[in-house]
Short mmCIF file of C-alpha atoms in Angstrom, two decimals:
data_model
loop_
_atom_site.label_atom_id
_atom_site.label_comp_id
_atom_site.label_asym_id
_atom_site.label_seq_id
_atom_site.Cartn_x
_atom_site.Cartn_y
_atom_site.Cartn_z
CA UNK I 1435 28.81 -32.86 10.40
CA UNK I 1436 27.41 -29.29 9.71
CA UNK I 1437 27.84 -27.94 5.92
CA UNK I 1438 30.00 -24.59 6.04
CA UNK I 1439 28.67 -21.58 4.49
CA UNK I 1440 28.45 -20.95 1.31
CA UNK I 1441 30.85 -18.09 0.16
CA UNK I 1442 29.44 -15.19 -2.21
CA UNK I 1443 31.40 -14.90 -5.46
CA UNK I 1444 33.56 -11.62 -5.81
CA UNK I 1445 31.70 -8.57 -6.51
CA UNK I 1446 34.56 -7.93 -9.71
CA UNK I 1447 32.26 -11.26 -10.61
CA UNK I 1448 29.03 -10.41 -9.79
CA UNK I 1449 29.11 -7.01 -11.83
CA UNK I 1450 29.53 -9.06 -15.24
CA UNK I 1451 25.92 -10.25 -14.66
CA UNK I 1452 23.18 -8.52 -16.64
CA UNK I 1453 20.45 -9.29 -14.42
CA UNK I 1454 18.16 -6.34 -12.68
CA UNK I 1455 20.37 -6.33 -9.27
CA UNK I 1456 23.39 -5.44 -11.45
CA UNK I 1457 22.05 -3.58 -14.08
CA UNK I 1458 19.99 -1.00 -12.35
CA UNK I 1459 22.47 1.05 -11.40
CA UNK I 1460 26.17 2.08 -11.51
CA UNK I 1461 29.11 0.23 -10.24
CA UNK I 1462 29.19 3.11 -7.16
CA UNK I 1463 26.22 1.53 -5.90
CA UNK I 1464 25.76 -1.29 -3.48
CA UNK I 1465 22.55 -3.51 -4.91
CA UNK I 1466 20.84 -5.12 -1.68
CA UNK I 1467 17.04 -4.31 -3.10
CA UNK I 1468 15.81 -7.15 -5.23
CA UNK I 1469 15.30 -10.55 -3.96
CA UNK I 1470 18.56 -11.87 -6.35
CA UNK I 1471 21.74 -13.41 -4.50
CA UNK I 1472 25.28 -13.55 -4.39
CA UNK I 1473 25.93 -17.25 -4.78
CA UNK I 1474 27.29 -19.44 -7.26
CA UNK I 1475 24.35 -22.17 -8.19
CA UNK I 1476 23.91 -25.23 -6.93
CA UNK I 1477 26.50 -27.54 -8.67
CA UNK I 1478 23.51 -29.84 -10.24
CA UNK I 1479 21.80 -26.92 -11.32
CA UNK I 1480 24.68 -26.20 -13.57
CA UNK I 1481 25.78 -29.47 -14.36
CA UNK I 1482 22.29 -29.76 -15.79
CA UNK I 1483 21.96 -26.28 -17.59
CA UNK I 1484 25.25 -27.25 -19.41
CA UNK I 1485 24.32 -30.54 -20.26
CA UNK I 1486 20.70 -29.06 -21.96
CA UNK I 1487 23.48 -26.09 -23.77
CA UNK I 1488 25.86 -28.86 -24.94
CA UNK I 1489 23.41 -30.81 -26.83
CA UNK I 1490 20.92 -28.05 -27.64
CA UNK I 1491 18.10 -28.77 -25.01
CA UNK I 1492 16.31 -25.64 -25.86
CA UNK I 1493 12.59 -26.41 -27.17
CA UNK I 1494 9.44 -26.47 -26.25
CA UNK I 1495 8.67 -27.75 -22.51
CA UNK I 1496 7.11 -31.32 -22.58
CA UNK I 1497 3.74 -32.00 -21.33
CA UNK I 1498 4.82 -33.53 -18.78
CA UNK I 1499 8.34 -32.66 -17.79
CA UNK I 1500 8.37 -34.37 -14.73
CA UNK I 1501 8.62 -31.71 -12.25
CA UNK I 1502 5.42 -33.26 -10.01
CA UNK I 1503 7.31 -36.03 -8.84
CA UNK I 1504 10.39 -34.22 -8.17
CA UNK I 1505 8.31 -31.41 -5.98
CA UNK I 1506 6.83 -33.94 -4.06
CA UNK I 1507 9.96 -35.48 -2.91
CA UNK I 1508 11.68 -32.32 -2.11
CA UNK I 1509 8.80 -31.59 -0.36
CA UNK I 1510 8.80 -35.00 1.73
CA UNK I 1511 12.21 -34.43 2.60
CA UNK I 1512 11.87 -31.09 3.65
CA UNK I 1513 8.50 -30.59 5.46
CA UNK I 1514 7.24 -34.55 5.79
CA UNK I 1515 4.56 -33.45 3.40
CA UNK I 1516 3.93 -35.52 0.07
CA UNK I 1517 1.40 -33.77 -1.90
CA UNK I 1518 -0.30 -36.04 -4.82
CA UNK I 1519 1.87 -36.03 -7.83
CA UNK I 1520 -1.65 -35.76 -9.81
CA UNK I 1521 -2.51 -32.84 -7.89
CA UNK I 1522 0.69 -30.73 -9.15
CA UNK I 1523 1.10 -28.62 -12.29
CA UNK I 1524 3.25 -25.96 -13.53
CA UNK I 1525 3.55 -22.59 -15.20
CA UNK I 1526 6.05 -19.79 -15.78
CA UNK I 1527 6.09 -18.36 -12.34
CA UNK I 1528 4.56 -17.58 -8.74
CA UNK I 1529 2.91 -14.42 -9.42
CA UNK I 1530 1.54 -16.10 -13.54
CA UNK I 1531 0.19 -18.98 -10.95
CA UNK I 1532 -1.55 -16.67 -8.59
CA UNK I 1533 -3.41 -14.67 -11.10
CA UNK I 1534 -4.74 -17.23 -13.16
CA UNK I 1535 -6.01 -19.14 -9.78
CA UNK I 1536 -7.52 -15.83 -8.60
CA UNK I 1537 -8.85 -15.46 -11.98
CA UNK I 1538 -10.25 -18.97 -11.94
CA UNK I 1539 -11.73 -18.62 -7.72
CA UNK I 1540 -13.13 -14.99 -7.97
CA UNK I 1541 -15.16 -13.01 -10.22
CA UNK I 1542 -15.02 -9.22 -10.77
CA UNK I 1543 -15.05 -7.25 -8.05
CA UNK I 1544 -15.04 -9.98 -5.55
CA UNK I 1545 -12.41 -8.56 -2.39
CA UNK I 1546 -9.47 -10.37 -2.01
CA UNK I 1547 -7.64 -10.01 1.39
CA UNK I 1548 -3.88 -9.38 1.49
CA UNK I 1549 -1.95 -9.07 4.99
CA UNK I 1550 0.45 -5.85 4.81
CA UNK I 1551 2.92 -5.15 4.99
CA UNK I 1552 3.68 -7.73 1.76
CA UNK I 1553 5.58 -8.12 -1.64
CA UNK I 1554 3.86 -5.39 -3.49
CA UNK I 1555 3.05 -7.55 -6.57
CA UNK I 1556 0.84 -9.09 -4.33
CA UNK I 1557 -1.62 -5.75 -4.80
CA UNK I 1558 -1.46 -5.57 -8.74
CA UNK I 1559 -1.58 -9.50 -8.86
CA UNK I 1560 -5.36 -9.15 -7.10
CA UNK I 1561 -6.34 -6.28 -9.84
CA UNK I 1562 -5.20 -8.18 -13.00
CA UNK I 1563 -6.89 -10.98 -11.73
CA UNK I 1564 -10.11 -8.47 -11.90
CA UNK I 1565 -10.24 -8.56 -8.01
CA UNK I 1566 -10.33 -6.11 -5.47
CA UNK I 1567 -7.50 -5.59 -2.57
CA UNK I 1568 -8.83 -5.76 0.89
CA UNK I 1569 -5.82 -4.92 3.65
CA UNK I 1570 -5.66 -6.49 6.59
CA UNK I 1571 -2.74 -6.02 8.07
CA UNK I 1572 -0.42 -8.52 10.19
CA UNK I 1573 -0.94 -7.83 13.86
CA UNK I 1574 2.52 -6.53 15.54
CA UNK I 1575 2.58 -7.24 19.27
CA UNK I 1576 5.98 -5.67 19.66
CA UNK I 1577 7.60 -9.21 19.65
CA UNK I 1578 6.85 -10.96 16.23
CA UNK I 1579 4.35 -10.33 13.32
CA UNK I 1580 0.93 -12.84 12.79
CA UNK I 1581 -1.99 -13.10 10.87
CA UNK I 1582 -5.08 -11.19 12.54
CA UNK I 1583 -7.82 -13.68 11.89
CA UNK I 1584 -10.03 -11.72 13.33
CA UNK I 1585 -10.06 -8.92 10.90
CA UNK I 1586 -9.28 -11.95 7.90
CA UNK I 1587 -12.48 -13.29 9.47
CA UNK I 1588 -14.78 -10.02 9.78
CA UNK I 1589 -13.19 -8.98 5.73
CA UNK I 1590 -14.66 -13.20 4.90
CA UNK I 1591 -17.82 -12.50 7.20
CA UNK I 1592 -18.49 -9.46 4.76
CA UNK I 1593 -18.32 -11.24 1.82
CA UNK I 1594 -14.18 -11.06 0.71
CA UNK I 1595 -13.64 -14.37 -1.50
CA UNK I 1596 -10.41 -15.11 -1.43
CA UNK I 1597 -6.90 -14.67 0.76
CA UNK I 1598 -4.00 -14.13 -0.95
CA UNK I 1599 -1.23 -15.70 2.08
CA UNK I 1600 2.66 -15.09 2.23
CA UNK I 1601 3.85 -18.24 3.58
CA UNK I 1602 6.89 -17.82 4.73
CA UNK I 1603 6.05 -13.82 4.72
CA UNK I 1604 7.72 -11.08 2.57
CA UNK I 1605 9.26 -8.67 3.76
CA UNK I 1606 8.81 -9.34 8.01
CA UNK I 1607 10.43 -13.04 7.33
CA UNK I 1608 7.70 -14.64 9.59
CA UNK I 1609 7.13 -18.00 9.52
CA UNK I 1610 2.97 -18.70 10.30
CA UNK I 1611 2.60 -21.27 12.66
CA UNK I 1612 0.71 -24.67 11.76
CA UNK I 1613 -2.18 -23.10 14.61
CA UNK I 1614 -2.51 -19.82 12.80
CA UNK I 1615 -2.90 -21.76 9.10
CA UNK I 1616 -5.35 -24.35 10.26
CA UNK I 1617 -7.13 -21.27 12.07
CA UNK I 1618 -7.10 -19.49 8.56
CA UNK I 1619 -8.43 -23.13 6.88
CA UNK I 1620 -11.15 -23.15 8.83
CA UNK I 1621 -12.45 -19.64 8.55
CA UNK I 1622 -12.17 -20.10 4.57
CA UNK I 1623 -14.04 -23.10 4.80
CA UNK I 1624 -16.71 -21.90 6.69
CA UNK I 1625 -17.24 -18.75 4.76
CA UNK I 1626 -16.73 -20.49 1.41
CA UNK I 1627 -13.77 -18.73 0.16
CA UNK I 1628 -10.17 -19.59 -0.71
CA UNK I 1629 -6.81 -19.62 0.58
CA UNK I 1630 -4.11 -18.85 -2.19
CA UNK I 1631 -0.49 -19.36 -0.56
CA UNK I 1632 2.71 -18.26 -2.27
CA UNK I 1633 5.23 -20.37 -0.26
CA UNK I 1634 8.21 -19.55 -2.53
CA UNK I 1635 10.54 -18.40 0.46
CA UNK I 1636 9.73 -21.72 2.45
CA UNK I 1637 12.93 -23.97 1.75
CA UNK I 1638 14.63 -20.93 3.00
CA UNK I 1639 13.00 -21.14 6.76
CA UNK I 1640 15.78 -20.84 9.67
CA UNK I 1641 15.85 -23.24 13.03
CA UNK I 1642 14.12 -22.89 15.09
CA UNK I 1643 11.26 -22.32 13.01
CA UNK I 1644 9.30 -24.81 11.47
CA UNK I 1645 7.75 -24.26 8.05
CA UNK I 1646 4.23 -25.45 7.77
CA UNK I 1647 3.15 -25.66 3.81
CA UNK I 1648 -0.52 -24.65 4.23
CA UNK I 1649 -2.27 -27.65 2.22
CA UNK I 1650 -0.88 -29.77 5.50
CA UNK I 1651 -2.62 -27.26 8.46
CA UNK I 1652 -5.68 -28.67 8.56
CA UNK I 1653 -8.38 -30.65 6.76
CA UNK I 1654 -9.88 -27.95 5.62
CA UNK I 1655 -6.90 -26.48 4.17
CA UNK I 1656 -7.31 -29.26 1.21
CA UNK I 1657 -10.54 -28.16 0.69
CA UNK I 1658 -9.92 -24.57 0.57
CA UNK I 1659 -6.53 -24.43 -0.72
CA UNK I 1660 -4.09 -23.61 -3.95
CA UNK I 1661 -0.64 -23.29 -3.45
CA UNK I 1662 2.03 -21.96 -5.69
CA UNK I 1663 5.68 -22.32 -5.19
CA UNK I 1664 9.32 -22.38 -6.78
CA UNK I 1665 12.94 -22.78 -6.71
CA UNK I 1666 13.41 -19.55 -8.53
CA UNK I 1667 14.52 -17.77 -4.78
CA UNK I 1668 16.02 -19.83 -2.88
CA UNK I 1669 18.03 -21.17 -5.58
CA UNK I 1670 18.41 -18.07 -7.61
CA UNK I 1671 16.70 -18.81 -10.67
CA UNK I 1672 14.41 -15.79 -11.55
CA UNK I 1673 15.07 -15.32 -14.98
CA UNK I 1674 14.43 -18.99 -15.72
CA UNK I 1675 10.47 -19.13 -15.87
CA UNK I 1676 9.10 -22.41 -14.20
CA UNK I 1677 6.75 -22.88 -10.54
CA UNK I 1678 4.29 -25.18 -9.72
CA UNK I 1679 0.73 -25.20 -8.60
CA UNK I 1680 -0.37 -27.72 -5.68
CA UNK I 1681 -3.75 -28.33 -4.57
CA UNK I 1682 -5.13 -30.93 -1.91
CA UNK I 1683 -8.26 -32.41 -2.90
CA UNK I 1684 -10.20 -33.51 -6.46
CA UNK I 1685 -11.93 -30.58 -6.45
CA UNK I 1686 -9.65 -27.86 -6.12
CA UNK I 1687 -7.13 -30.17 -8.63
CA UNK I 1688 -9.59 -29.76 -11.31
CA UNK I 1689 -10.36 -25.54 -11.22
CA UNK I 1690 -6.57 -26.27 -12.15
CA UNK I 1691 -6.58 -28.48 -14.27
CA UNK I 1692 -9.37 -26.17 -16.00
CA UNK I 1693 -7.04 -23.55 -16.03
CA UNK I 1694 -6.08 -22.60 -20.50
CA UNK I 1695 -3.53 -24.32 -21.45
CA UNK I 1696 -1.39 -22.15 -21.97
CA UNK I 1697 -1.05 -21.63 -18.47
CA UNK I 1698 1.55 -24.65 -18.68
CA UNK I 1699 3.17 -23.55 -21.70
CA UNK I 1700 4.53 -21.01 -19.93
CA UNK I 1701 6.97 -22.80 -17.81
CA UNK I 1702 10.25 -22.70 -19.64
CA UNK I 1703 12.39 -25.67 -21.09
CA UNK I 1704 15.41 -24.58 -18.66
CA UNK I 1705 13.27 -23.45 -15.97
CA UNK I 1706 11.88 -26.90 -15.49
CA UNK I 1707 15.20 -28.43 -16.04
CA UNK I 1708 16.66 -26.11 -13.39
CA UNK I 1709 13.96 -26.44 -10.85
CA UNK I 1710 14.24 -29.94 -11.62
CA UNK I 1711 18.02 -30.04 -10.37
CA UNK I 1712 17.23 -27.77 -7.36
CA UNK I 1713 14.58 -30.06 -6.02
CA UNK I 1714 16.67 -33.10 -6.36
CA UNK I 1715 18.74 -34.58 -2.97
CA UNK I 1716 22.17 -33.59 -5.42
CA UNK I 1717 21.43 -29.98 -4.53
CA UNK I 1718 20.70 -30.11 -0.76
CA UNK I 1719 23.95 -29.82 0.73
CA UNK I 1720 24.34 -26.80 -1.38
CA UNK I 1721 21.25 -25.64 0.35
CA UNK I 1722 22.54 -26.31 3.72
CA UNK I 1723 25.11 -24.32 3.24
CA UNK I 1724 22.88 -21.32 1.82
CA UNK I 1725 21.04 -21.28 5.13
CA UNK I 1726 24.18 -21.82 7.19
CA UNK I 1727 25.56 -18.34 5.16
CA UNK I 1728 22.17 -16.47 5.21
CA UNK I 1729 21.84 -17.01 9.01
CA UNK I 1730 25.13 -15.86 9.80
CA UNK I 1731 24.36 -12.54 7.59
CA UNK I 1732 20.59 -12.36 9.58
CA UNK I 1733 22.51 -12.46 13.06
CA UNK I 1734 25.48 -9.77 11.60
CA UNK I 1735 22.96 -7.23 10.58
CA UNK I 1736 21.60 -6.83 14.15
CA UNK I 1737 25.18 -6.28 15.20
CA UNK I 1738 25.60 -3.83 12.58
CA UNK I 1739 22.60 -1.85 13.21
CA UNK I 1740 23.25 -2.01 16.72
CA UNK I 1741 26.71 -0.50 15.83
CA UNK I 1742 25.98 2.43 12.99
CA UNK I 1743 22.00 2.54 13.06
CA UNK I 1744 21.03 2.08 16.69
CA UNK I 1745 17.63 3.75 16.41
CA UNK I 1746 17.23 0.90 13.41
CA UNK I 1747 14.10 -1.27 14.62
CA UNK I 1748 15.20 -4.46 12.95
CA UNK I 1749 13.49 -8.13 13.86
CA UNK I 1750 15.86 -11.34 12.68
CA UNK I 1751 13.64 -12.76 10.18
CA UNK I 1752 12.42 -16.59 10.99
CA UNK I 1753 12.90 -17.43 6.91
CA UNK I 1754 14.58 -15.78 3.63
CA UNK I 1755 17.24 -13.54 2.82
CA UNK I 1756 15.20 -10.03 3.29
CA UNK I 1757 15.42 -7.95 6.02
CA UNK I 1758 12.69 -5.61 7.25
CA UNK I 1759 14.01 -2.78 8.92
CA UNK I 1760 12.50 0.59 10.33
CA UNK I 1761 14.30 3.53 9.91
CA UNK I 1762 11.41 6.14 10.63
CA UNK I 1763 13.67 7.29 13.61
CA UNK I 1764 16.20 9.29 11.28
CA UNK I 1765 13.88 11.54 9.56
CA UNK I 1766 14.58 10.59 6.07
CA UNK I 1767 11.06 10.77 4.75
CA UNK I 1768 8.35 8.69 4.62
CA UNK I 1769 10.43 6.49 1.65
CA UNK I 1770 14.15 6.57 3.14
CA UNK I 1771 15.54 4.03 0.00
CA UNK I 1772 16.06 7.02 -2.83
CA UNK I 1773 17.30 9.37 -0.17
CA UNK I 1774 19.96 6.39 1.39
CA UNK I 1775 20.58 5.87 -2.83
CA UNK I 1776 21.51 8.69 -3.71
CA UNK I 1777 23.48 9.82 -0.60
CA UNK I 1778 25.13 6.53 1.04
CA UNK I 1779 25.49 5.10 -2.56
CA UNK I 1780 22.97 1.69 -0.86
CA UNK I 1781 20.13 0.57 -3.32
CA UNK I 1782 17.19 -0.98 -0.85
CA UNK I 1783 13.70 -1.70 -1.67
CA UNK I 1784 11.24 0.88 -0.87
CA UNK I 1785 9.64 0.81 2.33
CA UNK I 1786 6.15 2.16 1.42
CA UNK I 1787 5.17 0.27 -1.94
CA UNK I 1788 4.54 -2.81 0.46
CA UNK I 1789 1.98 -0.74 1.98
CA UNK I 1790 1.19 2.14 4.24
CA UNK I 1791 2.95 -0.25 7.09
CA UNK I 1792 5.71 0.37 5.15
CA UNK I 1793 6.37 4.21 5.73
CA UNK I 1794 9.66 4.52 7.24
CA UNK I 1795 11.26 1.11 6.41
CA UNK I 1796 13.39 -0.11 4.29
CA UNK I 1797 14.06 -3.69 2.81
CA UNK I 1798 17.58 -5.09 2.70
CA UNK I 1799 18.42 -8.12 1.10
CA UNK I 1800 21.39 -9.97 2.75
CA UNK I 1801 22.40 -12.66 0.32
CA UNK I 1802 25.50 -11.15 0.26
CA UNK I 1803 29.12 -11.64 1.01
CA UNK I 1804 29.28 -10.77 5.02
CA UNK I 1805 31.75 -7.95 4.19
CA UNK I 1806 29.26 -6.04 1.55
CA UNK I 1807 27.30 -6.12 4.40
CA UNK I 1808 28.67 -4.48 6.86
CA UNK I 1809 30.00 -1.88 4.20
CA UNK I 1810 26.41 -1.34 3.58
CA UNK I 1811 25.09 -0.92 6.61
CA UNK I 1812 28.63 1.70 7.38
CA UNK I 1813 27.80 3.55 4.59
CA UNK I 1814 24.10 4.14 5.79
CA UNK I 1815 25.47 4.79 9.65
CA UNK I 1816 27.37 7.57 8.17
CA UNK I 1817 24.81 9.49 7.13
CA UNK I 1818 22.93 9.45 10.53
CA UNK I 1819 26.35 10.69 11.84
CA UNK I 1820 26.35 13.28 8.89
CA UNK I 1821 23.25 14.65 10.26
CA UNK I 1822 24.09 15.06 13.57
CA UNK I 1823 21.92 11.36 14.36
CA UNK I 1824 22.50 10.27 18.37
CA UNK I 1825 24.25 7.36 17.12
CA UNK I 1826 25.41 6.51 20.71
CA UNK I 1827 22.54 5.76 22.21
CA UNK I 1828 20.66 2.29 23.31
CA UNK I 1829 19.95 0.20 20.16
CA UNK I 1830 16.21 -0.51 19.23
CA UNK I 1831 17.25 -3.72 17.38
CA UNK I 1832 14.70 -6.64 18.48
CA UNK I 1833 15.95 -9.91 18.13
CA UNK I 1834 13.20 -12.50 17.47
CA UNK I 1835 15.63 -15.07 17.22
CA UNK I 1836 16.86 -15.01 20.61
CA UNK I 1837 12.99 -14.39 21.54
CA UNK I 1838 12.13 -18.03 20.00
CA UNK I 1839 14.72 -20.02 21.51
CA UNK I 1840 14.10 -18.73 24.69
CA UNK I 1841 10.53 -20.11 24.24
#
């Protein structure tokens, strides 16, 4: 029996939250630009944060919190992958884990290949670490978005160190198949470099894609491989500091294990108790229902754009809750977002800081009630009207999703 969709709380609720969706701006303003949803959390996950409150859970995180075991279950269940409990660590979140591995696989200066258009703390991540960004952009071939391996390979054959992957990617949504990631394994491996993989968006992949965690692509991907992962999106638990670091063989486990240790420290107490929840089976019918709510808000967008923005260029993203969507066709600049701010009263993530790709788009997140949606997406359609737009025309909306299946 399918799980119905999870229901968004009212947005009378969701404005007494101090967090940076509803704090950014005023209450005239419709947030949809950082990756923070709408939903009431997972019953275990509060069941558990009240529990810690109630008897004043709130020191120091253990050394070991039990958070390995947990992963690897949730893991099993979800992808029939069961990484080795003595392989996993922790720390205070994805982009604290992806530094200090860059720091630890790189030295200064050594060229670090990222595949734009991508979460732009991907590009100040590589710098702290003491890197250098090298772009290589995701190939577009008018249907879906992949990894060119043949630039990641030329950028490797040139001396680049390290790739910094987006797996599921953010903002296109794009799952990587398991061919492209073993491809990718075996080019590190045979230019002895790395593959760092931020998979936090995976739990949130949509039938009929698969999710491949790239320490299971390939031998080589062991060899090569770090990844570094949380419940903090899917689940909604940003502000609670706690991810984990995987690796596949002995000798990747110990450039981890070498990390300072501090590096654990900085996992929180109730970020480990909330991940904790999140990965347990208690919380996956909650997450059924997530992905049951988020696809029907994936499929209404197309319809809406179709409707108000039909020179929108707008792909149904295979995973997550972020929608990449070109708006170039209107004329509103280069960066549309502050323009469609100030005017249509719609906060969405600006198009360009995920890279010169990004000129023209806009990112919308869509963990949302349906019906903020679709005032969203009214309020932008005005404007195109406003400025005398064509907004009768065909629609430029291309629907992967109906792509895939028929494949």
């Amino acid at each position: 029996m399918s799980v119905p969709p999870l229901q968004a709380l009212p947005l009378e609720l969701l404005r007494q939250r101090s967090s940076t969706k509803w704090r950014s701006y005023g209450d005239d303003v419709i947030p949809m630009f950082v990756a923070e949803t709408d939903f009431a959390l997972a019953p275990a996950i509060t069941a558990a944060l009240q529990r810690a409150v109630e008897i004043g859970d709130t020191g120091y995180t253990p050394p070991r919190p039990g958070i390995d075991l947990d992963f690897a279950d949730y893991a099993e269940r979800l992808w029939g992958w069961r990484p080795d409990t003595a392989r996993i660590r922790w720390t205070g979140d994805v982009m604290m884990g992806v530094v200090e591995v860059l720091r630890a696989v790189t030295a200064p200066g050594d060229r670090v290949v990222v595949t734009p258009p991508v979460y732009p703390p991907f590009y100040d991540t590589v710098e702290e670490a003491g890197a250098v960004v090298e772009r290589v952009p995701l190939v577009d071939d008018g249907e879906r978005w992949s990894l060119d391996l043949d630039g990641i390979e030329r950028a490797l054959a040139d001396g680049a160190r390290s790739v910094l992957l987006c797996n599921p990617h953010n903002p296109t949504g794009t799952v990587h198949s398991r061919e492209s990631l073993a491809a990718l394994a075996r080019l590190a491996h045979r230019y002895g470099a790395t593959v760092v993989s931020d998979e936090i968006h995976a739990p949130l992949t949509h039938a009929p894609a698969v999710f491949t965690p790239f320490l299971d692509a390939a031998p080589e991907a062991a060899a090569v491989g770090y990844t570094v992962t949380s419940a903090s999106k899917t689940y909604n638990l940003a502000g609670l500091k706690c991810a984990v670091i995987v690796t596949g063989s002995e000798e990747t486990a110990a450039v981890v294990r070498a990390l300072p240790w501090e590096v654990e420290w900085r996992a929180g107490l109730f970020g480990v108790i909330a991940n904790r929840a999140a990965f347990a089976p208690d919380s996956d019918e909650w997450l059924e229902g997530l992905l049951a709510a988020l696809d029907h808000n994936r499929r209404l967008l197309a319809d809406l754009l179709a409707e108000h923005l039909p020179l929108a260029r707008y792909r149904t993203p295979d995973a997550g809750f972020l929608a990449w969507v070109d708006v170039s066709a209107y004329g509103w600049g280069d960066n549309p977002a502050p323009f469609i701010r100030r005017e249509a009263k719609v906060a969405l993530h600006h198009g360009p800081l995920f890279g010169e790709e990004g000129v023209g788009h806009v990112r919308i997140n869509v963990g949302c009630d349906p019906e903020v949606l679709r005032d969203a997406v009214e309020r932008i359609g005005r404007l195109a009207v406003a400025a005398g737009a064509d907004a009768g025309g065909s629609p430029i909306v291309e629907r992967s999703l109906v792509a895939s299946e028929d494949r």
